[in-house]
Short mmCIF file of C-alpha atoms and ligand atoms in Angstrom, two decimals:
data_model
loop_
_atom_site.label_atom_id
_atom_site.label_comp_id
_atom_site.label_asym_id
_atom_site.label_seq_id
_atom_site.Cartn_x
_atom_site.Cartn_y
_atom_site.Cartn_z
CA UNK A 1 -15.31 -43.21 -38.55
CA UNK A 2 -16.54 -46.79 -38.17
CA UNK A 3 -14.72 -49.64 -36.39
CA UNK A 4 -12.98 -47.31 -33.95
CA UNK A 5 -11.87 -48.80 -30.66
CA UNK A 6 -13.80 -46.89 -27.94
CA UNK A 7 -11.93 -44.65 -25.50
CA UNK A 8 -12.88 -46.10 -22.10
CA UNK A 9 -9.95 -45.12 -19.87
CA UNK A 10 -8.48 -41.77 -18.84
CA UNK A 11 -5.02 -41.26 -17.38
CA UNK A 12 -4.65 -38.33 -14.96
CA UNK A 13 -1.03 -37.73 -13.88
CA UNK A 14 -0.74 -36.22 -10.40
CA UNK A 15 2.84 -37.13 -9.50
CA UNK A 16 4.53 -33.75 -10.06
CA UNK A 17 6.14 -31.83 -7.19
CA UNK A 18 4.08 -28.66 -7.66
CA UNK A 19 7.10 -26.54 -6.82
CA UNK A 20 5.44 -23.36 -8.09
CA UNK A 21 2.99 -23.64 -5.18
CA UNK A 22 5.49 -24.15 -2.38
CA UNK A 23 5.14 -23.88 0.56
CA UNK A 24 1.44 -24.93 0.19
CA UNK A 25 2.44 -28.10 -1.68
CA UNK A 26 4.91 -29.20 0.99
CA UNK A 27 2.09 -31.08 2.73
CA UNK A 28 -0.89 -30.77 0.33
CA UNK A 29 -0.88 -32.14 -3.23
CA UNK A 30 -1.38 -29.23 -5.63
CA UNK A 31 -4.23 -31.19 -7.23
CA UNK A 32 -6.08 -30.91 -3.89
CA UNK A 33 -5.92 -27.10 -3.77
CA UNK A 34 -9.47 -25.85 -4.17
CA UNK A 35 -11.23 -23.94 -6.91
CA UNK A 36 -14.06 -22.45 -4.83
CA UNK A 37 -14.94 -25.54 -2.77
CA UNK A 38 -13.85 -28.48 -4.92
CA UNK A 39 -10.29 -29.70 -5.43
CA UNK A 40 -8.66 -29.03 -8.79
CA UNK A 41 -8.54 -32.77 -9.57
CA UNK A 42 -12.33 -33.11 -9.25
CA UNK A 43 -12.81 -30.86 -12.30
CA UNK A 44 -10.71 -33.19 -14.49
CA UNK A 45 -12.53 -36.29 -13.24
CA UNK A 46 -15.95 -34.72 -13.90
CA UNK A 47 -14.85 -33.64 -17.39
CA UNK A 48 -13.66 -37.17 -18.20
CA UNK A 49 -16.84 -38.82 -16.93
CA UNK A 50 -19.01 -36.33 -18.84
CA UNK A 51 -17.13 -37.29 -22.01
CA UNK A 52 -18.08 -40.96 -21.49
CA UNK A 53 -14.90 -42.24 -19.81
CA UNK A 54 -15.54 -45.33 -17.66
CA UNK A 55 -12.27 -45.74 -15.81
CA UNK A 56 -9.86 -43.21 -14.29
CA UNK A 57 -6.20 -44.11 -13.84
CA UNK A 58 -4.25 -41.83 -11.52
CA UNK A 59 -0.48 -41.77 -11.79
CA UNK A 60 0.36 -40.72 -8.28
CA UNK A 61 3.40 -40.55 -5.99
CA UNK A 62 4.51 -40.29 -2.39
CA UNK A 63 2.78 -37.56 -0.37
CA UNK A 64 -0.35 -37.73 -2.55
CA UNK A 65 -2.44 -39.99 -0.31
CA UNK A 66 -4.97 -37.17 0.17
CA UNK A 67 -6.14 -37.78 -3.42
CA UNK A 68 -6.94 -41.44 -2.73
CA UNK A 69 -8.70 -40.51 0.52
CA UNK A 70 -10.73 -37.86 -1.28
CA UNK A 71 -12.19 -40.42 -3.72
CA UNK A 72 -13.04 -42.87 -0.90
CA UNK A 73 -15.71 -43.08 1.80
CA UNK A 74 -15.21 -41.19 5.04
CA UNK A 75 -17.12 -43.16 7.71
CA UNK A 76 -16.13 -40.93 10.66
CA UNK A 77 -17.17 -37.74 8.86
CA UNK A 78 -20.43 -39.32 7.65
CA UNK A 79 -21.25 -40.51 11.20
CA UNK A 80 -20.50 -37.10 12.67
CA UNK A 81 -22.55 -35.23 10.03
CA UNK A 82 -25.46 -37.68 10.43
CA UNK A 83 -25.41 -37.22 14.19
CA UNK A 84 -25.55 -33.45 13.67
CA UNK A 85 -28.54 -33.82 11.33
CA UNK A 86 -26.60 -32.53 8.31
CA UNK A 87 -28.28 -34.87 5.86
CA UNK A 88 -27.81 -32.64 2.80
CA UNK A 89 -24.03 -32.74 3.23
CA UNK A 90 -24.09 -36.52 3.74
CA UNK A 91 -26.10 -36.92 0.52
CA UNK A 92 -23.67 -34.62 -1.33
CA UNK A 93 -20.66 -36.67 -0.22
CA UNK A 94 -22.36 -39.93 -1.24
CA UNK A 95 -23.32 -38.53 -4.65
CA UNK A 96 -19.73 -37.62 -5.55
CA UNK A 97 -18.32 -41.02 -4.56
CA UNK A 98 -17.13 -42.87 -7.69
CA UNK A 99 -18.49 -46.35 -8.33
CA UNK A 100 -16.23 -48.92 -6.63
CA UNK A 101 -13.50 -50.16 -8.98
CA UNK A 102 -13.72 -47.30 -11.46
CA UNK A 103 -10.64 -45.49 -10.11
CA UNK A 104 -7.22 -47.14 -10.05
CA UNK A 105 -3.82 -45.87 -8.97
CA UNK A 106 -0.26 -46.51 -9.99
CA UNK A 107 2.81 -44.75 -8.67
CA UNK A 108 5.53 -42.88 -10.49
CA UNK A 109 8.51 -43.47 -8.24
CA UNK A 110 10.36 -40.29 -9.25
CA UNK A 111 9.07 -37.21 -11.13
CA UNK A 112 11.05 -37.84 -14.31
CA UNK A 113 8.63 -35.92 -16.54
CA UNK A 114 5.14 -36.13 -18.05
CA UNK A 115 6.21 -38.73 -20.64
CA UNK A 116 7.47 -40.98 -17.89
CA UNK A 117 4.27 -40.48 -15.84
CA UNK A 118 2.16 -41.55 -18.84
CA UNK A 119 4.43 -44.57 -19.43
CA UNK A 120 3.81 -45.65 -15.81
CA UNK A 121 0.14 -46.23 -16.75
CA UNK A 122 0.92 -48.64 -19.62
CA UNK A 123 -0.13 -51.87 -17.86
CA UNK A 124 -3.38 -50.36 -16.59
CA UNK A 125 -4.27 -48.91 -20.00
CA UNK A 126 -3.33 -52.01 -22.01
CA UNK A 127 -3.66 -52.18 -25.78
CA UNK A 128 -6.37 -49.58 -26.39
CA UNK A 129 -6.63 -45.83 -27.06
CA UNK A 130 -6.84 -43.71 -23.91
CA UNK A 131 -7.62 -40.17 -22.86
CA UNK A 132 -5.03 -38.09 -21.01
CA UNK A 133 -6.02 -35.08 -18.91
CA UNK A 134 -3.51 -32.80 -17.20
CA UNK A 135 -5.47 -31.79 -14.10
CA UNK A 136 -3.72 -28.41 -13.71
CA UNK A 137 -5.35 -27.32 -16.94
CA UNK A 138 -8.95 -26.63 -15.96
CA UNK A 139 -11.58 -26.25 -18.69
CA UNK A 140 -14.08 -23.44 -18.35
CA UNK A 141 -16.98 -23.31 -20.76
CA UNK A 142 -20.45 -24.60 -21.45
CA UNK A 143 -19.02 -27.95 -22.55
CA UNK A 144 -15.97 -29.80 -21.20
CA UNK A 145 -12.97 -29.86 -23.52
CA UNK A 146 -12.72 -33.67 -23.52
CA UNK A 147 -16.28 -34.07 -24.89
CA UNK A 148 -15.35 -31.96 -27.93
CA UNK A 149 -12.16 -33.94 -28.35
CA UNK A 150 -14.19 -37.15 -28.40
CA UNK A 151 -16.21 -35.70 -31.34
CA UNK A 152 -12.98 -35.19 -33.28
CA UNK A 153 -11.76 -38.67 -32.36
CA UNK A 154 -15.05 -40.20 -33.59
CA UNK A 155 -14.56 -38.34 -36.86
CA UNK A 156 -10.89 -39.03 -37.63
CA UNK A 157 -9.56 -41.69 -35.19
CA UNK A 158 -5.79 -41.86 -34.63
CA UNK A 159 -4.31 -39.44 -32.13
CA UNK A 160 -5.99 -36.16 -31.22
CA UNK A 161 -5.44 -33.34 -28.78
CA UNK A 162 -7.07 -30.05 -27.92
CA UNK A 163 -5.56 -26.65 -28.67
CA UNK A 164 -6.25 -23.02 -27.88
CA UNK A 165 -4.87 -19.77 -29.23
CA UNK A 166 -2.26 -17.90 -27.20
CA UNK A 167 -0.98 -14.36 -27.79
CA UNK A 168 1.56 -14.60 -30.67
CA UNK A 169 4.37 -13.32 -28.41
CA UNK A 170 3.71 -16.12 -25.86
CA UNK A 171 4.47 -19.16 -28.06
CA UNK A 172 7.76 -19.73 -26.22
CA UNK A 173 5.77 -20.83 -23.14
CA UNK A 174 3.85 -23.65 -24.84
CA UNK A 175 3.82 -26.69 -27.09
CA UNK A 176 2.75 -25.25 -30.47
CA UNK A 177 1.38 -27.00 -33.56
CA UNK A 178 1.58 -26.51 -37.30
CA UNK A 179 -1.94 -26.36 -38.78
CA UNK A 180 -2.91 -28.37 -41.87
CA UNK A 181 -6.21 -29.11 -43.61
CA UNK A 182 -9.50 -28.57 -41.83
CA UNK A 183 -11.83 -31.43 -40.87
CA UNK A 184 -15.30 -31.03 -39.36
CA UNK A 185 -14.22 -30.95 -35.69
CA UNK A 186 -10.64 -29.72 -36.02
CA UNK A 187 -7.51 -29.52 -38.13
CA UNK A 188 -4.73 -31.80 -39.28
CA UNK A 189 -1.48 -31.38 -37.31
CA UNK A 190 1.58 -30.89 -39.52
CA UNK A 191 4.12 -30.14 -36.81
CA UNK A 192 4.60 -30.10 -33.02
CA UNK A 193 7.22 -27.77 -31.57
CA UNK A 194 8.03 -27.39 -27.89
CA UNK A 195 8.20 -23.71 -26.78
CA UNK A 196 9.17 -22.08 -30.12
CA UNK A 197 10.39 -18.51 -30.38
CA UNK A 198 7.52 -16.36 -31.78
CA UNK A 199 9.65 -15.60 -34.87
CA UNK A 200 9.69 -19.27 -35.90
CA UNK A 201 6.45 -20.59 -34.33
CA UNK A 202 4.31 -22.40 -36.94
CA UNK A 203 1.09 -20.96 -35.39
CA UNK A 204 -0.20 -19.66 -32.07
CA UNK A 205 -2.24 -22.79 -31.30
CA UNK A 206 -0.96 -24.39 -28.09
CA UNK A 207 -1.69 -27.78 -26.55
CA UNK A 208 -4.01 -27.25 -23.60
CA UNK A 209 -3.56 -30.57 -21.76
CA UNK A 210 -6.25 -32.84 -23.27
CA UNK A 211 -5.27 -35.78 -25.46
CA UNK A 212 -6.54 -39.09 -26.88
CA UNK A 213 -3.57 -41.28 -27.75
CA UNK A 214 -3.04 -44.68 -29.31
CA UNK A 215 -1.28 -47.29 -27.14
CA UNK A 216 1.77 -47.36 -29.49
CA UNK A 217 2.89 -44.21 -27.63
CA UNK A 218 3.98 -46.53 -24.80
CA UNK A 219 6.46 -48.34 -27.10
CA UNK A 220 8.07 -44.99 -27.89
CA UNK A 221 8.09 -43.83 -24.27
CA UNK A 222 9.79 -47.12 -23.37
CA UNK A 223 13.18 -45.80 -24.54
CA UNK A 224 13.01 -43.26 -21.65
CA UNK A 225 15.03 -40.69 -23.58
CA UNK A 226 15.44 -37.37 -21.78
CA UNK A 227 14.41 -34.20 -23.59
CA UNK A 228 13.99 -30.53 -22.63
CA UNK A 229 14.72 -29.83 -18.96
CA UNK A 230 16.33 -33.29 -18.73
CA UNK A 231 12.78 -34.72 -18.37
CA UNK A 232 11.14 -37.55 -20.32
CA UNK A 233 8.83 -35.45 -22.50
CA UNK A 234 5.54 -36.66 -23.95
CA UNK A 235 5.89 -34.31 -26.93
CA UNK A 236 9.11 -36.04 -28.07
CA UNK A 237 7.32 -39.40 -28.31
CA UNK A 238 4.27 -37.84 -29.98
CA UNK A 239 6.55 -36.34 -32.63
CA UNK A 240 8.00 -39.80 -33.30
CA UNK A 241 4.52 -41.39 -33.37
CA UNK A 242 3.42 -38.77 -35.92
CA UNK A 243 5.79 -40.39 -38.44
CA UNK A 244 3.49 -43.44 -38.60
CA UNK A 245 0.08 -42.28 -37.30
CA UNK A 246 -2.15 -39.25 -37.95
CA UNK A 247 -2.54 -36.43 -35.42
CA UNK A 248 -5.41 -33.94 -35.42
CA UNK A 249 -6.16 -31.00 -33.15
CA UNK A 250 -9.48 -29.76 -31.82
CA UNK A 251 -9.68 -26.00 -31.13
CA UNK A 252 -11.46 -25.74 -27.77
CA UNK A 253 -14.23 -23.15 -27.84
CA UNK A 254 -14.15 -22.59 -24.07
CA UNK A 255 -11.17 -21.40 -22.11
CA UNK A 256 -8.53 -23.22 -20.06
CA UNK A 257 -7.04 -21.93 -16.81
CA UNK A 258 -3.50 -23.06 -16.08
CA UNK A 259 -3.95 -23.80 -12.39
CA UNK A 260 -0.30 -24.89 -12.13
CA UNK A 261 0.50 -21.16 -12.13
CA UNK A 262 -0.59 -18.81 -9.37
CA UNK A 263 -2.26 -16.38 -11.73
CA UNK A 264 -4.25 -19.08 -13.55
CA UNK A 265 -5.29 -20.67 -10.27
CA UNK A 266 -6.58 -17.39 -8.84
CA UNK A 267 -8.35 -16.51 -12.12
CA UNK A 268 -10.04 -19.93 -12.10
CA UNK A 269 -11.27 -19.36 -8.57
CA UNK A 270 -12.74 -16.00 -9.51
CA UNK A 271 -14.27 -17.28 -12.78
CA UNK A 272 -15.94 -20.33 -11.20
CA UNK A 273 -17.11 -18.35 -8.16
CA UNK A 274 -18.67 -15.71 -10.45
CA UNK A 275 -20.93 -18.42 -11.88
CA UNK A 276 -22.26 -19.40 -8.47
CA UNK A 277 -25.66 -18.14 -7.42
CA UNK A 278 -24.53 -18.03 -3.77
CA UNK A 279 -21.32 -16.06 -4.45
CA UNK A 280 -21.23 -14.38 -7.87
CA UNK A 281 -22.96 -11.06 -7.23
CA UNK A 282 -21.30 -10.23 -3.92
CA UNK A 283 -17.90 -11.32 -5.21
CA UNK A 284 -18.21 -9.07 -8.27
CA UNK A 285 -18.88 -6.12 -5.96
CA UNK A 286 -15.92 -7.02 -3.71
CA UNK A 287 -13.60 -7.27 -6.71
CA UNK A 288 -14.72 -3.93 -8.08
CA UNK A 289 -14.06 -2.41 -4.65
CA UNK A 290 -10.59 -3.98 -4.44
CA UNK A 291 -9.69 -2.83 -7.95
CA UNK A 292 -10.78 0.72 -7.24
CA UNK A 293 -8.82 0.75 -3.94
CA UNK A 294 -5.75 -0.49 -5.78
CA UNK A 295 -6.09 2.24 -8.42
CA UNK A 296 -6.47 4.91 -5.75
CA UNK A 297 -3.39 3.78 -3.83
CA UNK A 298 -1.36 3.56 -7.08
CA UNK A 299 -2.52 7.08 -7.94
CA UNK A 300 -1.57 8.40 -4.46
CA UNK A 301 1.90 6.81 -4.54
P1 UTP B 1 3.78 -29.77 -14.37
O1 UTP B 1 5.18 -29.65 -14.79
O2 UTP B 1 2.87 -28.63 -14.62
O3 UTP B 1 3.66 -30.13 -12.82
O4 UTP B 1 3.19 -31.10 -15.00
P2 UTP B 1 4.71 -30.02 -11.64
O5 UTP B 1 6.03 -30.53 -12.05
O6 UTP B 1 4.04 -30.67 -10.48
O7 UTP B 1 4.72 -28.44 -11.39
P3 UTP B 1 5.88 -27.45 -10.96
O8 UTP B 1 6.46 -26.94 -12.24
O9 UTP B 1 6.86 -28.19 -10.09
O10 UTP B 1 5.16 -26.37 -10.19
C1 UTP B 1 1.88 -31.23 -15.56
C2 UTP B 1 1.17 -32.44 -14.98
O11 UTP B 1 1.96 -33.61 -15.09
C3 UTP B 1 2.16 -34.22 -13.82
C4 UTP B 1 1.91 -33.13 -12.79
O12 UTP B 1 1.43 -33.69 -11.58
C5 UTP B 1 0.85 -32.28 -13.48
O13 UTP B 1 -0.45 -32.79 -13.26
N1 UTP B 1 3.54 -34.76 -13.75
C6 UTP B 1 4.59 -34.00 -14.15
C7 UTP B 1 3.72 -36.03 -13.27
O14 UTP B 1 2.76 -36.74 -12.90
N2 UTP B 1 5.00 -36.52 -13.22
C8 UTP B 1 6.08 -35.80 -13.60
O15 UTP B 1 7.21 -36.31 -13.54
C9 UTP B 1 5.86 -34.50 -14.08
#
């Protein structure tokens, strides 16, 4: 599509309480829990930058200062590593430091829901389309999910998000879409339903936490209406926006780990570690050993 406004900014909401990871999240933001040796949030930032995003906007909250510190210099650590001759580590820390001014922060003063967190970024986003990445949802595949979503956006414009297939019986755990006509990089969205019963779900394609939205979403979020769970839901405003603007979905060809759940978080750790030259082989052997021990003890019981 020609004459499209470019997507330069990405919003990453990190203001949730992370209650599913208590007690760990009492003092550590859940976005700073590590997948192998990098915090969860780093994966979303890398994915956004690889897709061509120039500016990251974090919607943060109290007790999340560790995220700001993580994306800043650490003079004491650098001095101590330099003194110890650990130049490779110093170079690694410098390499991952974002360019000054490319990360900004705004605070959500109370965790009123994802829709409210997105609305908190309205002044920093301004009047242009923006990407939204839920950092708990970690993409795993040869290409980041947001890069594929950009392809769809370039093709059709409007509002787009990424989807994946879930087991048909699991639709009641997700936001599910109705599927319309195919386009080159995705499908038209005919419906968006929050957590439908499998008997009435329009498909088994669920939203996996990657979006490109037009700024008119902020006008709809402005009303601050509460939805499911008494939270201000993003899906409610997207449904209203769909009355006047097109929505398309991009089926992600990789796989997303829901690192907001314990199982997804542990699976992500195993999957990413398996890819590492320094860990993969030995870890595979350890896991096989653990699985066989578990089978033996279940058999003996
Ligand atoms: P989740 O609902 O998965 O996060 O929101 P949570 O509320 O922190 O998790 P639990 O259920 O208590 O364990 C998805 C994303 O939206 C952000 C979260 O930080 C997470 O990245 N979020 C959610 C906000 O920024 N503000 C909110 O009010 C709610």
